[in-house]
Coordinates of C-alpha atoms (C1' of nucleotides) in Angstrom, one line a residue:
Chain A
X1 CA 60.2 26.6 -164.2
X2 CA 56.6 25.0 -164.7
X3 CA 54.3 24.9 -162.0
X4 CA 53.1 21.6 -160.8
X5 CA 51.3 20.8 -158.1
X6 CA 52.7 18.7 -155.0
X7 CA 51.5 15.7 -153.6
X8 CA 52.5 15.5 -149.8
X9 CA 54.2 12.2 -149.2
X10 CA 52.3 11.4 -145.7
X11 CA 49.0 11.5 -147.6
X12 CA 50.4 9.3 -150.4
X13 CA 51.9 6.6 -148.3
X14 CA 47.9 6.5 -146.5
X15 CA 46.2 6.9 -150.0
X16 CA 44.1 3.6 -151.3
X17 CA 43.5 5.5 -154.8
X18 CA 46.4 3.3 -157.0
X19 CA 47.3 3.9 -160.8
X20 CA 46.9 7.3 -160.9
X21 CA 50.0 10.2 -161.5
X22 CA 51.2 12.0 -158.4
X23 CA 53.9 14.6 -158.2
X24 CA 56.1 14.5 -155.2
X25 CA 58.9 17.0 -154.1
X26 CA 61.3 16.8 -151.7
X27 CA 64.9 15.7 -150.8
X28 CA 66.5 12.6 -151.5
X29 CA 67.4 10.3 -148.8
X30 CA 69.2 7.3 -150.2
X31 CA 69.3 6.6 -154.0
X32 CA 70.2 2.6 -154.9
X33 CA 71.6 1.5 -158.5
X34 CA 70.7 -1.5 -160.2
X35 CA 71.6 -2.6 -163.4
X36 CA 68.4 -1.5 -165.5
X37 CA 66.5 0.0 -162.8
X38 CA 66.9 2.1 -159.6
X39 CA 65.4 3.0 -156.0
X40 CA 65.0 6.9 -154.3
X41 CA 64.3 7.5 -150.4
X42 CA 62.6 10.6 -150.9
X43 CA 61.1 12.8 -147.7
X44 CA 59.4 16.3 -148.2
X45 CA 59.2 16.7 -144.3
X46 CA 55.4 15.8 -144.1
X47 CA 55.9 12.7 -142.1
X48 CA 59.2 10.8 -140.8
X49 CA 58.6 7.6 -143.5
X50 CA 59.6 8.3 -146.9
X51 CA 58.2 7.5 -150.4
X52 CA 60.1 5.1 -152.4
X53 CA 60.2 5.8 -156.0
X54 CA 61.3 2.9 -158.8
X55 CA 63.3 4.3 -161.3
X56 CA 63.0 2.1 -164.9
X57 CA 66.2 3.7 -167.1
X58 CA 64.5 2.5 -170.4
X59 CA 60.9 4.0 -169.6
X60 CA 62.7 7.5 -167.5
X61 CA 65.8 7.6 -169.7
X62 CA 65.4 5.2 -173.2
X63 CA 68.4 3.3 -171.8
X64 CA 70.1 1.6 -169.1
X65 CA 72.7 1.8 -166.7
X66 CA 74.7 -0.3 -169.1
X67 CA 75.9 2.7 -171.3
X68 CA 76.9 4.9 -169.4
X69 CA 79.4 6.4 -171.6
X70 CA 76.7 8.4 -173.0
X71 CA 76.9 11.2 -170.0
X72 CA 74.2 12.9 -171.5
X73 CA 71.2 10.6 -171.2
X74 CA 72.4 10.0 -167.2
X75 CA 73.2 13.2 -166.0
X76 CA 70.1 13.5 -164.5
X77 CA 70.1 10.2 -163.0
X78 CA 74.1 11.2 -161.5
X79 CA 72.4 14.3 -160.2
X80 CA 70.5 12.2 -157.8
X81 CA 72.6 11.7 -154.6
X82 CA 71.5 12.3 -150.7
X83 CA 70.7 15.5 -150.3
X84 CA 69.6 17.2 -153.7
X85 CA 65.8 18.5 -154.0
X86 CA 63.9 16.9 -156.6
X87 CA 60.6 17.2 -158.4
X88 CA 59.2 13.3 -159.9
X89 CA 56.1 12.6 -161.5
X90 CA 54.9 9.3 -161.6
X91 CA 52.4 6.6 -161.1
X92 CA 50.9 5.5 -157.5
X93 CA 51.3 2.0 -157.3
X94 CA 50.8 -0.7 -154.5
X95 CA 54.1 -1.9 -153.8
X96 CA 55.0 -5.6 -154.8
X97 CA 57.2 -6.1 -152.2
X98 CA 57.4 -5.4 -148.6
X99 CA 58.5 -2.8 -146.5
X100 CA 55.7 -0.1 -147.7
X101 CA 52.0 0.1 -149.0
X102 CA 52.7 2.1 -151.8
X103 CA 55.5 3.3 -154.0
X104 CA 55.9 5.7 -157.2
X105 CA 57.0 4.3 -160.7
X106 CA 58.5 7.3 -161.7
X107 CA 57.7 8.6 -165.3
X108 CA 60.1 12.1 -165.0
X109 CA 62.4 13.2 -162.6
X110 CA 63.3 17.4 -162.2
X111 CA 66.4 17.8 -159.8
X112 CA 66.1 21.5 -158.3
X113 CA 69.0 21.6 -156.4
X114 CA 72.1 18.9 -156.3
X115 CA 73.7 18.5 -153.5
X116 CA 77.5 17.4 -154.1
X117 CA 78.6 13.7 -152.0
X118 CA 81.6 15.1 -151.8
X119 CA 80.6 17.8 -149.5
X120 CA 77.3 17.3 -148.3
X121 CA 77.4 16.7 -144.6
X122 CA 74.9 14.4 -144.4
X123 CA 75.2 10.9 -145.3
X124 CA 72.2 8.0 -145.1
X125 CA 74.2 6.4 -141.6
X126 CA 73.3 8.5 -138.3
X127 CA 75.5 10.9 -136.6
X128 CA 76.3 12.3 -133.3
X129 CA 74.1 14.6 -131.7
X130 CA 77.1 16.6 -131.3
X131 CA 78.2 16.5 -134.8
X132 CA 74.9 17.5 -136.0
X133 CA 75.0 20.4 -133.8
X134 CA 77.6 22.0 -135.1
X135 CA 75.2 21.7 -138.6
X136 CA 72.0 23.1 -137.4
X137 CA 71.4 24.5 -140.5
X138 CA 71.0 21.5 -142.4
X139 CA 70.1 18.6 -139.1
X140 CA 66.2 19.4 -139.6
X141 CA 66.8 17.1 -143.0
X142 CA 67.2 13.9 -140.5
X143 CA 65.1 11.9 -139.3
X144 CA 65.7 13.0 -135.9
X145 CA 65.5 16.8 -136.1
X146 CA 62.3 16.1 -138.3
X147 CA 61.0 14.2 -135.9
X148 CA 61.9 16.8 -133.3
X149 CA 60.3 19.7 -135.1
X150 CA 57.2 18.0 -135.9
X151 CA 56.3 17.4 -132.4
X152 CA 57.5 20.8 -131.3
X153 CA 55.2 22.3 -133.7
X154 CA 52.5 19.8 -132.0
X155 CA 53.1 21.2 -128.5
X156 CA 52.9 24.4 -129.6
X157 CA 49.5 23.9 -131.1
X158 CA 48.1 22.0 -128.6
X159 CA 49.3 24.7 -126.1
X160 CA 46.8 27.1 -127.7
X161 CA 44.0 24.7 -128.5
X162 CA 44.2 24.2 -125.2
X163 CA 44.0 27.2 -124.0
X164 CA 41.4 28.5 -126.2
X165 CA 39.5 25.9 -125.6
X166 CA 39.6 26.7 -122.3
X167 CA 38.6 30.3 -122.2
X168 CA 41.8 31.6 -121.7
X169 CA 43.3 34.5 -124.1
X170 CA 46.7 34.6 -125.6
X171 CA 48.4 38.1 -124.4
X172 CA 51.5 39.3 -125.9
X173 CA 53.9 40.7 -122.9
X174 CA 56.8 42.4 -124.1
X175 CA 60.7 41.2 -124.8
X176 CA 62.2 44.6 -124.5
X177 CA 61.4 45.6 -120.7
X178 CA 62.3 48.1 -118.0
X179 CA 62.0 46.4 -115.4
X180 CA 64.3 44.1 -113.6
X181 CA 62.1 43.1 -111.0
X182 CA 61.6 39.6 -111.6
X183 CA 65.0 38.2 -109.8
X184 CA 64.8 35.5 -112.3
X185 CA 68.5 35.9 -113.5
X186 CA 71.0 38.3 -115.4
X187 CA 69.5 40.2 -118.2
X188 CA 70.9 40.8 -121.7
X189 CA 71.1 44.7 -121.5
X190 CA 69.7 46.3 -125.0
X191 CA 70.9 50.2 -125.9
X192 CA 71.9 52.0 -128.8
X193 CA 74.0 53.8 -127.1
X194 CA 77.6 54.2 -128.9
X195 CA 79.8 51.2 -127.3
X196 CA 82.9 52.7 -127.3
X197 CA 81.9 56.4 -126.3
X198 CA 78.7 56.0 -124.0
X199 CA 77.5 59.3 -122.3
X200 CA 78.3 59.2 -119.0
X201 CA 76.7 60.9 -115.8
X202 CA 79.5 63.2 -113.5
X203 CA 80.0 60.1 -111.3
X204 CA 81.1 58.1 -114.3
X205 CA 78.4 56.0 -114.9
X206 CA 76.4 55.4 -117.9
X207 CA 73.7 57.5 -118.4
X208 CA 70.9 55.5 -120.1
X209 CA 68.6 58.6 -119.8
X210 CA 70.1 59.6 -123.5
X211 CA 69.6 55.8 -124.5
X212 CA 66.7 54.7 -126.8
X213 CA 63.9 54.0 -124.7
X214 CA 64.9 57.1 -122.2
X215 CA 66.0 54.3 -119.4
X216 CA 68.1 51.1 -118.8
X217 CA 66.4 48.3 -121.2
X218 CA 67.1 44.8 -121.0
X219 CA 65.3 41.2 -122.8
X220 CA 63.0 39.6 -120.3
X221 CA 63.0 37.0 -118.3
X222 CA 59.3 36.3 -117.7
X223 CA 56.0 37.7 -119.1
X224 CA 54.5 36.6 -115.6
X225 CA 53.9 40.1 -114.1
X226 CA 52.6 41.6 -117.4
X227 CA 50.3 38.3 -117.8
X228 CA 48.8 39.2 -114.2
X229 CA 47.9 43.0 -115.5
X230 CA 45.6 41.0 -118.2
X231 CA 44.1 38.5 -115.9
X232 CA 42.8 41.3 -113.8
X233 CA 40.7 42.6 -116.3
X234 CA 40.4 39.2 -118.8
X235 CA 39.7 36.7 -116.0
X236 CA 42.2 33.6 -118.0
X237 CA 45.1 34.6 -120.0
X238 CA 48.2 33.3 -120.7
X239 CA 51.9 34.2 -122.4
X240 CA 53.7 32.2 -125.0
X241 CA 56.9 33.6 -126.0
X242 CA 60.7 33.6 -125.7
X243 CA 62.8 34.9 -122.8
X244 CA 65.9 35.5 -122.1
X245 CA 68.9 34.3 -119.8
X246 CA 72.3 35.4 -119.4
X247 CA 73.0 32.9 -116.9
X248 CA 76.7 31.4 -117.4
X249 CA 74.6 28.0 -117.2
X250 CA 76.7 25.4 -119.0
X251 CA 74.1 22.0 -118.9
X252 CA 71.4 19.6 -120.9
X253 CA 69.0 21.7 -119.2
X254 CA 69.5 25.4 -120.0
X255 CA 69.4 28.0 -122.5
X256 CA 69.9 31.6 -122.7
X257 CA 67.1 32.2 -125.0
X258 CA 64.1 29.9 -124.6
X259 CA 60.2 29.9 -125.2
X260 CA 58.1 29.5 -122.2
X261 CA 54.1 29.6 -121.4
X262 CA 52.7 31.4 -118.4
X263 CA 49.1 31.5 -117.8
X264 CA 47.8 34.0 -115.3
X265 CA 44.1 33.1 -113.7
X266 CA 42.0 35.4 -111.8
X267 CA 40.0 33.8 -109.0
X268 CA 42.2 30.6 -108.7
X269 CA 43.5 29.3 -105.5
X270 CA 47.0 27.3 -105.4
X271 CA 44.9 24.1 -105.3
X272 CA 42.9 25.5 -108.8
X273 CA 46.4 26.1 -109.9
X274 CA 47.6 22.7 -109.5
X275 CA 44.9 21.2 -111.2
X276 CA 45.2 23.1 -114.3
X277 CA 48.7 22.5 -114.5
X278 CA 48.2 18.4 -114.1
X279 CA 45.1 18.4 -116.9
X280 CA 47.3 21.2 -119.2
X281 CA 50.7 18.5 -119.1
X282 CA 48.4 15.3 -119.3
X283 CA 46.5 16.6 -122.2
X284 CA 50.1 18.0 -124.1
X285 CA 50.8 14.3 -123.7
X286 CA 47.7 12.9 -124.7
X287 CA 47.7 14.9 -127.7
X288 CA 51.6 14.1 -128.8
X289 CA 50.1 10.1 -128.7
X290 CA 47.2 11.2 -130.6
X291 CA 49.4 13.2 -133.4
X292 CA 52.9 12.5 -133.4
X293 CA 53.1 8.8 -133.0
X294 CA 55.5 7.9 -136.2
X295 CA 58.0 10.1 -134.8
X296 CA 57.9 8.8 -131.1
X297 CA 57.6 5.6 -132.0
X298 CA 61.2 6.4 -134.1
X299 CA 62.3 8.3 -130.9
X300 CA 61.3 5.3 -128.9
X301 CA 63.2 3.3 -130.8
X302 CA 66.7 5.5 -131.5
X303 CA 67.0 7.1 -128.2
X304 CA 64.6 6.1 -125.4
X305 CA 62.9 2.9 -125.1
X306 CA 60.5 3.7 -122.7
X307 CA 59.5 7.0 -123.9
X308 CA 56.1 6.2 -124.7
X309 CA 55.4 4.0 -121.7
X310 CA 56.5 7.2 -120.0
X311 CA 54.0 9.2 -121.3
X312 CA 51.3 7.0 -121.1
X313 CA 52.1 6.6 -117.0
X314 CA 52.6 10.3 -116.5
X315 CA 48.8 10.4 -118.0
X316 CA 47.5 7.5 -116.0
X317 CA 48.9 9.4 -112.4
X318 CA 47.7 11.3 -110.3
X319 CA 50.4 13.4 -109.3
X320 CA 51.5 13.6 -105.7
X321 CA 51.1 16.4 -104.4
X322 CA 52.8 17.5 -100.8
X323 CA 54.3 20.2 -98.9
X324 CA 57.9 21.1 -98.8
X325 CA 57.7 20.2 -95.5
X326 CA 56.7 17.3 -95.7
X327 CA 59.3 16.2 -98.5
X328 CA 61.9 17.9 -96.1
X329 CA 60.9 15.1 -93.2
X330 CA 60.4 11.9 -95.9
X331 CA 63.7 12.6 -97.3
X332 CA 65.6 13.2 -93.8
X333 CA 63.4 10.0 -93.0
X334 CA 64.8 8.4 -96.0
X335 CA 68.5 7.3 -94.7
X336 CA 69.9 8.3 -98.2
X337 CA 73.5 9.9 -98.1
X338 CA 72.7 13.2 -99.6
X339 CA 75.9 15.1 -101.3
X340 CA 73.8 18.5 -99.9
X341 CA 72.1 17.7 -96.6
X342 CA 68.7 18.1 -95.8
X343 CA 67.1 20.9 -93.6
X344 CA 64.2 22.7 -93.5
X345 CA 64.7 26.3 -94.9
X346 CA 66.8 25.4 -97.7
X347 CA 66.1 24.9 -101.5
X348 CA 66.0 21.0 -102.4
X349 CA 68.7 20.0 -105.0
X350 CA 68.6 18.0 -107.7
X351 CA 69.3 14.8 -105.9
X352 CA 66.3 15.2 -103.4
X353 CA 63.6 15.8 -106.5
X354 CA 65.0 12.8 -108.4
X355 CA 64.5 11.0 -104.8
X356 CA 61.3 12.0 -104.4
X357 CA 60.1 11.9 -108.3
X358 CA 61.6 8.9 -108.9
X359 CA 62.4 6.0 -105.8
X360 CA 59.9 7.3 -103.2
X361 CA 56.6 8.0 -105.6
X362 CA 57.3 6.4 -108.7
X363 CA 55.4 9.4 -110.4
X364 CA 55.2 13.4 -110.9
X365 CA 55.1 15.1 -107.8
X366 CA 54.0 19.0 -107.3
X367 CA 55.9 20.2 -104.1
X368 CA 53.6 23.1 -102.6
X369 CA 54.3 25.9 -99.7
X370 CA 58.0 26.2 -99.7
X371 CA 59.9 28.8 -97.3
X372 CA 59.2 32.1 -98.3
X373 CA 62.8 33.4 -98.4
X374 CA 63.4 31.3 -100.5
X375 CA 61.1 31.7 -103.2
X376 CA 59.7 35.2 -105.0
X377 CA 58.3 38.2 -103.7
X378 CA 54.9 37.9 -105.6
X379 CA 54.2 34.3 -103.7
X380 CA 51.0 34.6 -101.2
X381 CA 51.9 34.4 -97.5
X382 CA 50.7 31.8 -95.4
X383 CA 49.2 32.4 -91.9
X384 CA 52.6 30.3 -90.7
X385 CA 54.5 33.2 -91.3
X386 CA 57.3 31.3 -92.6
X387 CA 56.0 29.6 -96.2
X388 CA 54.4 30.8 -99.3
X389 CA 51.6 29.3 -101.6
X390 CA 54.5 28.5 -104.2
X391 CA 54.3 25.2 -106.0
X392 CA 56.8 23.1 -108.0
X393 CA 55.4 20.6 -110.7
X394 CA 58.6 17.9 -110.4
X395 CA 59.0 15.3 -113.4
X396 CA 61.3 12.1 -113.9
X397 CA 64.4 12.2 -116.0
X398 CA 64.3 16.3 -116.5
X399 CA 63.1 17.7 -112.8
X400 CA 61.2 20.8 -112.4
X401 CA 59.1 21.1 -115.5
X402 CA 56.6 24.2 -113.8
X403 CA 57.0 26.5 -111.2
X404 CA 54.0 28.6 -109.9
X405 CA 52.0 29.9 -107.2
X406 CA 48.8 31.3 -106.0
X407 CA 50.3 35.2 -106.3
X408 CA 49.8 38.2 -103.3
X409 CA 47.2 40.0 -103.9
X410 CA 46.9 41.9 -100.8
X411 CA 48.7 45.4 -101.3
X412 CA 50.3 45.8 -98.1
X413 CA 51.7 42.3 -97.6
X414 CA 53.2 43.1 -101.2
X415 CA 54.8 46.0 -99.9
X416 CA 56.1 44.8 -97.2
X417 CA 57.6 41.5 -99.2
X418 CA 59.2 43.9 -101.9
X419 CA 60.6 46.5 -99.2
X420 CA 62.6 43.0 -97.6
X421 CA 63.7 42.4 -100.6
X422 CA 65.4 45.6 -101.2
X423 CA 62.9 46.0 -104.3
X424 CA 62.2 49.7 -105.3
X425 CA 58.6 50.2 -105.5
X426 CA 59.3 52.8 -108.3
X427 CA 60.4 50.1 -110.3
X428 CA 56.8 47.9 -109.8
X429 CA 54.4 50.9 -109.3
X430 CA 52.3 49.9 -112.3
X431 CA 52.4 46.0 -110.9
X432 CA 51.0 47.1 -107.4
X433 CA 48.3 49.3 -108.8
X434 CA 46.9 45.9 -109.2
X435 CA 46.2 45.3 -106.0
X436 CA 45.0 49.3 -105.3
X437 CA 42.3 48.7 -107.6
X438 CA 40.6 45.8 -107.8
X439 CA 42.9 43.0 -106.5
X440 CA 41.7 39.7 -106.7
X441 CA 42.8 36.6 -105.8
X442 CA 44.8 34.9 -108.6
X443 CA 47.5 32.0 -109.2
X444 CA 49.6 31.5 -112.3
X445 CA 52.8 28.8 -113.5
X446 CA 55.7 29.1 -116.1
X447 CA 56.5 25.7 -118.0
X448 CA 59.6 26.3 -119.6
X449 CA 58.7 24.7 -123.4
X450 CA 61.7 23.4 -124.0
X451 CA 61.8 21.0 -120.8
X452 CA 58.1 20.0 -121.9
X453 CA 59.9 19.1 -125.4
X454 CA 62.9 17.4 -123.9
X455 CA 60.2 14.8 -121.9
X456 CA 57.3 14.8 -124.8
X457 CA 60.6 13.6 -126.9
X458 CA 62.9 11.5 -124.8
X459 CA 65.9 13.6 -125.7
X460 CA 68.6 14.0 -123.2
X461 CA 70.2 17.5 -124.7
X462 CA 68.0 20.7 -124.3
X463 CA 69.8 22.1 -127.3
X464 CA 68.3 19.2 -129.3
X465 CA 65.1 20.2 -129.7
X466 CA 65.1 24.0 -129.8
X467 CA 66.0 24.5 -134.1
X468 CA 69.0 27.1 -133.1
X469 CA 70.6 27.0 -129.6
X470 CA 71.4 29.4 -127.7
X471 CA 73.9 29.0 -125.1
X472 CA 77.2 30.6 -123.3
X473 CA 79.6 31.6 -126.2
X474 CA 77.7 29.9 -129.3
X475 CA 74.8 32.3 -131.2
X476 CA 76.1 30.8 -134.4
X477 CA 73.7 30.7 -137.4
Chain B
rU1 C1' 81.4 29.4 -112.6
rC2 C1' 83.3 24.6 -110.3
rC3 C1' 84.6 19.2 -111.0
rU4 C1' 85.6 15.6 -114.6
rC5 C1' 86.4 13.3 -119.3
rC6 C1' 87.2 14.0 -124.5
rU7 C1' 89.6 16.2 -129.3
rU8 C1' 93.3 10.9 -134.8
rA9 C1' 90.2 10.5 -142.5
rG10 C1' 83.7 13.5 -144.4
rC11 C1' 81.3 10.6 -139.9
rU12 C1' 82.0 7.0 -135.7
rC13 C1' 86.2 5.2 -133.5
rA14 C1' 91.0 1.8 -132.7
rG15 C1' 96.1 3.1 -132.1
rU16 C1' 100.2 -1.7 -126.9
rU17 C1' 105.8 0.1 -121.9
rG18 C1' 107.2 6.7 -126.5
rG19 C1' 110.2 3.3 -131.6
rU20 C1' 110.1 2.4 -139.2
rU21 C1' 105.5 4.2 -144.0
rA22 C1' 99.1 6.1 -138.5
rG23 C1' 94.5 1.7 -139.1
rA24 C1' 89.1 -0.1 -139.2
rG25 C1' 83.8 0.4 -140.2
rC26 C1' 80.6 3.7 -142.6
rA27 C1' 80.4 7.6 -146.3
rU28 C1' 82.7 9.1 -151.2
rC29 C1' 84.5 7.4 -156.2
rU30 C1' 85.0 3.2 -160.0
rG31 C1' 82.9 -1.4 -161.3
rA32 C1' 79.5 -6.0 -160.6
rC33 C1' 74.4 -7.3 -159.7
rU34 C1' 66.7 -8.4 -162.6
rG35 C1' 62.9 -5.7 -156.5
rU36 C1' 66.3 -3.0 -153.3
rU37 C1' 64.7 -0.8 -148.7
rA38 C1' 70.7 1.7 -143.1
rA39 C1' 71.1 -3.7 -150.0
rU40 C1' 75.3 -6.8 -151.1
rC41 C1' 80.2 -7.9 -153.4
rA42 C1' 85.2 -6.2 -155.5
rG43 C1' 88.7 -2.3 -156.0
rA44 C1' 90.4 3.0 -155.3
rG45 C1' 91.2 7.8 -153.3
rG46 C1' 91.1 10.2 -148.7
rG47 C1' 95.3 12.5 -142.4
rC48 C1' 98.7 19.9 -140.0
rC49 C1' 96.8 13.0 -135.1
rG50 C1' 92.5 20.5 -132.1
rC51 C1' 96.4 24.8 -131.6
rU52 C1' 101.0 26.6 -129.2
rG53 C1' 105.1 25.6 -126.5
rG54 C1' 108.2 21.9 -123.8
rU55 C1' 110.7 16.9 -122.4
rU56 C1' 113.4 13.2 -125.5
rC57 C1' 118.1 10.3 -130.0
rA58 C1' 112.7 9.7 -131.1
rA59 C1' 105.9 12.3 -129.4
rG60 C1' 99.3 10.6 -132.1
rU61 C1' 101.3 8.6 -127.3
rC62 C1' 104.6 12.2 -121.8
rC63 C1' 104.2 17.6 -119.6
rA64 C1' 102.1 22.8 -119.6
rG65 C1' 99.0 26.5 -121.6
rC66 C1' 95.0 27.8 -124.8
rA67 C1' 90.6 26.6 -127.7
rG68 C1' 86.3 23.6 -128.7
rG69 C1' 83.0 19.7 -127.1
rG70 C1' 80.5 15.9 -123.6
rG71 C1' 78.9 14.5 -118.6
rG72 C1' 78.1 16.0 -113.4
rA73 C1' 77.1 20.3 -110.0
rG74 C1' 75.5 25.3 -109.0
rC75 C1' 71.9 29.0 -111.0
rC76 C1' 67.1 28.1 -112.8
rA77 C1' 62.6 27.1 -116.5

RNA sequence: UCCUCCUUAGCUCAGUUGGUUAGAGCAUCUGACUGUUAAUCAGAGGGCCGCUGGUUCAAGUCCAGCAGGGGGAGCCA
């Protein structure tokens, strides 16, 4: 096939330069007929508008619609339905009527790849979210997924910029790990080991001393306790990467495999932490109105209508921030009947952060010093006794978006935390070393990337904007 | 995992107290149309009514089980 080069559609539909031949390739959206003359919707994924191009049968194919009977001089033209990849060379015009600056008179057309009406899935009207689920494969050629993964790709960008720009460094913790220390959840187990004839020990057991890695092996579930061996020798880092949960955790919310970002800084307090993680989520959103504002503004419009005021409040707060204590006594102060009462000691459910998120501060709230049984062993004590330096990051519409905490760095509190909580220390030695050599005050979050997406995007499913889902008892494609 | 709702044409959905041959819009196909833009207009084709079993003279409709999906909850990010 001869090479030509490609135009991208997003820079044609800004160009000024007019009268001049372009080359555009991508998929067809909607074709239109007319008598002697025709119209293509085509998008190559660059932006969410598409190019129109004006087909003239006499000056593209010496003829018009009109005779069809000769097959031969329209096949081409037949070839062109929603769906099929096409190459068209043409000439940049300004459009004559409205509805875009620019369109293409096309001079040839080159269809790489039909795609057959009969069968092709997608057709020009929308579909259900659900419907286009069960497609994944082919739902990043709507407007939605498109507008989706553009934006994704955007937040994950603008999580490094930011971070590099910020002195922090990118450190790769592993997905294969040994240790199950992080009480975060199940873990999806990984062996080679034969499934149907495992080696056992004499009580009947597995033995996973014969398995690959010498041990019992599972995916993680955080990077955090890796990330904190890098900040004590590189000051600022952070993870970025997926992790894994084999929760049975059927909602909008939750996915077994996910991506999430964990930074890790040496020589911050809880209060350092929280003001890293309000400028890191206001300058995400800044940058998503900066760069992806065709696609919200279609999100806006399709699915959320205040999406973008959203975002432009969340960036104009200051976010609230209070102890759990204090959120205990507003919302027992509140009057609300709560379908899970109120009491100080226990987690706060769903209802009580969308109280507090939504009716009693009107804007994100970080929840701070929460009891310390129930939160992780790595959390730093209070003088209290009874709380940690734990803190929640709470949004509107999706609830918890980080969780973090100014971590224990003092060896024997450690001990004593992981010994309550039946923790072996064989297990963590490497983590505790830590704080044997050097320790050093340090706080760190997680934001889970797909609940950054989900808000940045106004969509209500979690498995609408990760590209293939993973959930309870669907790893299809 | 619990509660709840749903499953009818390629898609989105109607379908009356159980009663002849199961409908619509969109999509697809055929045609009309001199600038359309989710074009419009006319016509045509398209159904294991999720699966299995039951009740009944008769089941898309009622009952049970199973499967898949949505929403809420828990777990969490």
């Amino acid at each position: 096939m001869e090479h030509t080069r490609r135009d991208k559609i997003c820079d044609l539909l800004r160009s000024k330069i007019y009268d001049r031949e372009v080359t555009v390739k991508g998929w067809v959206r909607t074709k239109r007929d007319k008598k002697t003359f025709g119209f293509i919707e085509l998008n190559d994924g660059s932006t969410i508008r598409n190019i129109q191009i004006i087909v003239d049968f006499a000056t593209v194919y010496g003829n018009t619609l009109n005779n069809l009977q000769d097959q031969n001089t329209f096949a081409n033209w037949k070839e062109i339905t929603t769906g099929a990849a096409v190459c068209i060379t043409g000439k940049l015009v300004e459009s004559p009527a409205a509805g875009q600056p620019v369109e293409i008179q096309a001079q040839k057309i080159t269809v790489y790849g039909t795609a057959d009406p009969e069968s092709y899935p997608l057709q020009k009207k929308g579909h259900s979210l659900e419907f286009l689920r069960e497609i994944a494969h082919l739902r990043p050629r709507t407007n939605t997924f498109g507008a989706v993964l553009r934006i994704r790709h955007a937040m994950a960008y603008a999580i490094h910029k930011y971070f590099n720009d910020n002195g922090f460094y990118y450190i790769h913790t592993p997905i294969i790990t040994g240790s199950d220390a992080e009480g975060a959840g199940a873990m999806f187990r990984v062996t080679t080991l034969n499934d149907q004839q495992p080696p056992k020990l004499p009580d009947g057991r597995v033995d996973y001393t014969q398995d690959f890695f010498g041990k019992m092996t599972n995916l993680t579930v955080s990077g955090q306790l890796e990330a904190e061996l890098g900040a004590m020798a590189l000051s600022l880092v952070y993870t970025f990467g997926p992790t894994f949960r084999a929760e049975n955790s059927n909602t909008p919310r939750h996915l077994a495999e996910f991506w999430m970002i964990e930074p890790e800084m040496a020589f911050y307090d809880i209060h350092d932490n929280m003001d890293l993680a309000e400028d890191f989520l206001k300058f995400l959103m800044q940058y998503a109105l900066d760069h992806c504002i065709d696609d919200l503004e279609f999100l806006n419009k399709m699915y959320d209508n205040e999406l973008i005021d959203r975002l432009r409040s969340v960036i104009a707060s200051r976010f609230e921030r209070l102890t759990y204590t204090r959120a205990v006594e507003i919302l027992i102060a509140s009057g609300q009947q709560w379908e899970f009462p109120v009491s100080w000691g226990t987690d706060l459910q769903a209802e009580h952060e969308r109280y507090l998120v939504e009716k009693h501060f009107g804007k994100p709230v970080i929840l701070t010093d929460y009891p310390k049984d129930i939160k992780a062993f790595y959390m730093k004590q209070n003088d209290d006794g009874k709380t940690v330096r734990g803190m929640d990051v709470l949004f509107p519409k999706i609830g918890e978006i980080i969780g973090g905490s100014q971590r224990e760095e003092d060896l024997e509190s450690l001990r004593r935390r992981i010994s309550e909580m039946n923790i072996p220390e064989k297990d963590v030695w490497w983590y505790l070393d830590t704080r044997r050599f050097g320790t050093a005050p340090h706080a760190g979050f997680g934001l889970g990337f797909e609940r950054l997406i989900l808000f940045v995007t106004g969509m209500a499913n979690i498995r609408d904007v990760i590209p293939f889902p993973r959930t309870p008892k669907n790893a299809e494609f």
